[in-house]
């Protein structure tokens, strides 16, 4: 198997046995990127020269002490990287070069991982197809006429296309899990507070969470070991002990109680092919010794409307910092400060960002605040209570990740809200701050399907355990794709 096909564990073992050098790994990764990325278009910026230098510095085995020593990784382009352009896929930040690394980037660097480049996304993480990048859309490697999902679509597409073994994305309503499902890879959103958000451009701060996209569950566990834990720079990061997540990689789930929410499986938009596959997966879990039962999350039907009030409300506040003064695009022609603010924002932001700022400002305005924002916050609590009730007697919740497989590029151009309904199963976990993973569970009409596993807060380990057990008993994560072609 070629080096670019391998996951972190296999690469590390080859490295430790002296079969390959860090340079050979990095060269293989860039060779692959140069071969396929003009079709997939996952990367916005590559960091080739630095990556080669870092690999050379690790050529002596005794220098390789870090958890990620010599391992290639890539970052969604809202994660700040010192000296390397960080655009949020927006004209506003097209030329923004941060003077600092986000905590997650420095943790990966300190563990001797090697940054390959920055990945395309929907502008400021608002969107679900990558078509809202201000630069160009990313393509789904399984079918280049389809979207990779979003907003971390560049990350999922790059991992699926074997351009990089792992990438970090961010997930506010499903932006890691939905593209992972569309691209047939693993996407893990940890609990809110488990991973630092410092240095990560904020969209909706009470729901944003950084997480991992990889081709298998064990690589997710390894990266989570590297990035998780309290960060003094992020007041919302939790001071809760971080276990060794790799210790949960045991294919044994006997006695684990799994619940499947009635409301999700009755969703009219749910594609019957996807429903069948997840039901088959539930039977598989039963065969493996888990106890499977129906549960109810009655308030989940309000999750999307609640999200589309709270998300834009927080976005309208977070976007205020892009004013042409501190950083980002500035209109140099304006002859007064107010015009400078207005023109910089009018030219820098795309339509969807502007729409959310207006929406958010409206729901926070006096007169509307009680009717929309406050009401949404109350319903958010009811949604969280649903989960608390279920987790009193259930270990994990199993659902489809999305109601459909990847749609065609351009198909939903005039129908943004319908396309975002694809987050109907993922958004509740963000509202309640819970860990959730999407793993491959089969194919419907030749396109990958994802299954979601949701855990109780800070129980990432159990989520990984159930995901790993399924992975070890099924072949889905091993299918190879030819870019834009059929699975082999
Ligand atoms: N589709 C969601 C949105 O547009 C995705 C948000 C996210 O998870 N970043 O808001």
GROMACS .gro file of N, CA and C and ligand atoms in nm, residues 125-128 151 171-175 203 307-308 356 416 420 423, ligand 1:
model
   61
  125UNK      N    1  -1.764   2.923   0.854
  125UNK     CA    2  -1.831   2.801   0.902
  125UNK      C    3  -1.983   2.810   0.892
  126UNK      N    4  -2.033   2.900   0.807
  126UNK     CA    5  -2.177   2.912   0.788
  126UNK      C    6  -2.214   2.848   0.656
  127UNK      N    7  -2.268   2.727   0.664
  127UNK     CA    8  -2.305   2.658   0.542
  127UNK      C    9  -2.291   2.509   0.558
  128UNK      N   10  -2.336   2.433   0.460
  128UNK     CA   11  -2.333   2.288   0.476
  128UNK      C   12  -2.293   2.217   0.347
  151UNK      N   13  -1.968   2.261   0.728
  151UNK     CA   14  -1.875   2.354   0.668
  151UNK      C   15  -1.731   2.302   0.658
  171UNK      N   16  -1.728   2.221   1.450
  171UNK     CA   17  -1.865   2.171   1.439
  171UNK      C   18  -1.954   2.254   1.530
  172UNK      N   19  -2.049   2.326   1.470
  172UNK     CA   20  -2.140   2.411   1.547
  172UNK      C   21  -2.281   2.355   1.542
  173UNK      N   22  -2.309   2.280   1.434
  173UNK     CA   23  -2.441   2.218   1.419
  173UNK      C   24  -2.429   2.081   1.352
  174UNK      N   25  -2.307   2.049   1.310
  174UNK     CA   26  -2.287   1.923   1.239
  174UNK      C   27  -2.173   1.931   1.140
  175UNK      N   28  -2.101   2.041   1.144
  175UNK     CA   29  -2.003   2.070   1.038
  175UNK      C   30  -1.882   1.979   1.033
  203UNK      N   31  -1.775   3.140   1.539
  203UNK     CA   32  -1.901   3.162   1.467
  203UNK      C   33  -2.012   3.175   1.572
  307UNK      N   34  -3.156   2.643   1.679
  307UNK     CA   35  -3.020   2.670   1.632
  307UNK      C   36  -3.017   2.792   1.541
  308UNK      N   37  -3.113   2.805   1.453
  308UNK     CA   38  -3.110   2.916   1.357
  308UNK      C   39  -3.156   3.048   1.420
  356UNK      N   40  -2.684   3.626   0.816
  356UNK     CA   41  -2.685   3.584   0.958
  356UNK      C   42  -2.666   3.702   1.052
  416UNK      N   43  -3.126   2.742   0.051
  416UNK     CA   44  -3.028   2.723   0.157
  416UNK      C   45  -3.086   2.651   0.277
  420UNK      N   46  -2.966   2.296   0.469
  420UNK     CA   47  -2.922   2.288   0.609
  420UNK      C   48  -3.009   2.197   0.693
  423UNK      N   49  -2.875   1.888   0.872
  423UNK     CA   50  -2.818   1.883   1.007
  423UNK      C   51  -2.922   1.849   1.114
  489LIG     N1   52  -2.514   2.419   0.835
  489LIG     C1   53  -2.479   2.481   0.958
  489LIG     C2   54  -2.485   2.629   0.941
  489LIG     O1   55  -2.480   2.675   0.830
  489LIG     C3   56  -2.341   2.433   0.997
  489LIG     C4   57  -2.276   2.508   1.102
  489LIG     C5   58  -2.152   2.444   1.159
  489LIG     O2   59  -2.160   2.336   1.216
  489LIG     N2   60  -2.043   2.518   1.152
  489LIG     O3   61  -2.498   2.701   1.035
   0.00000   0.00000   0.00000
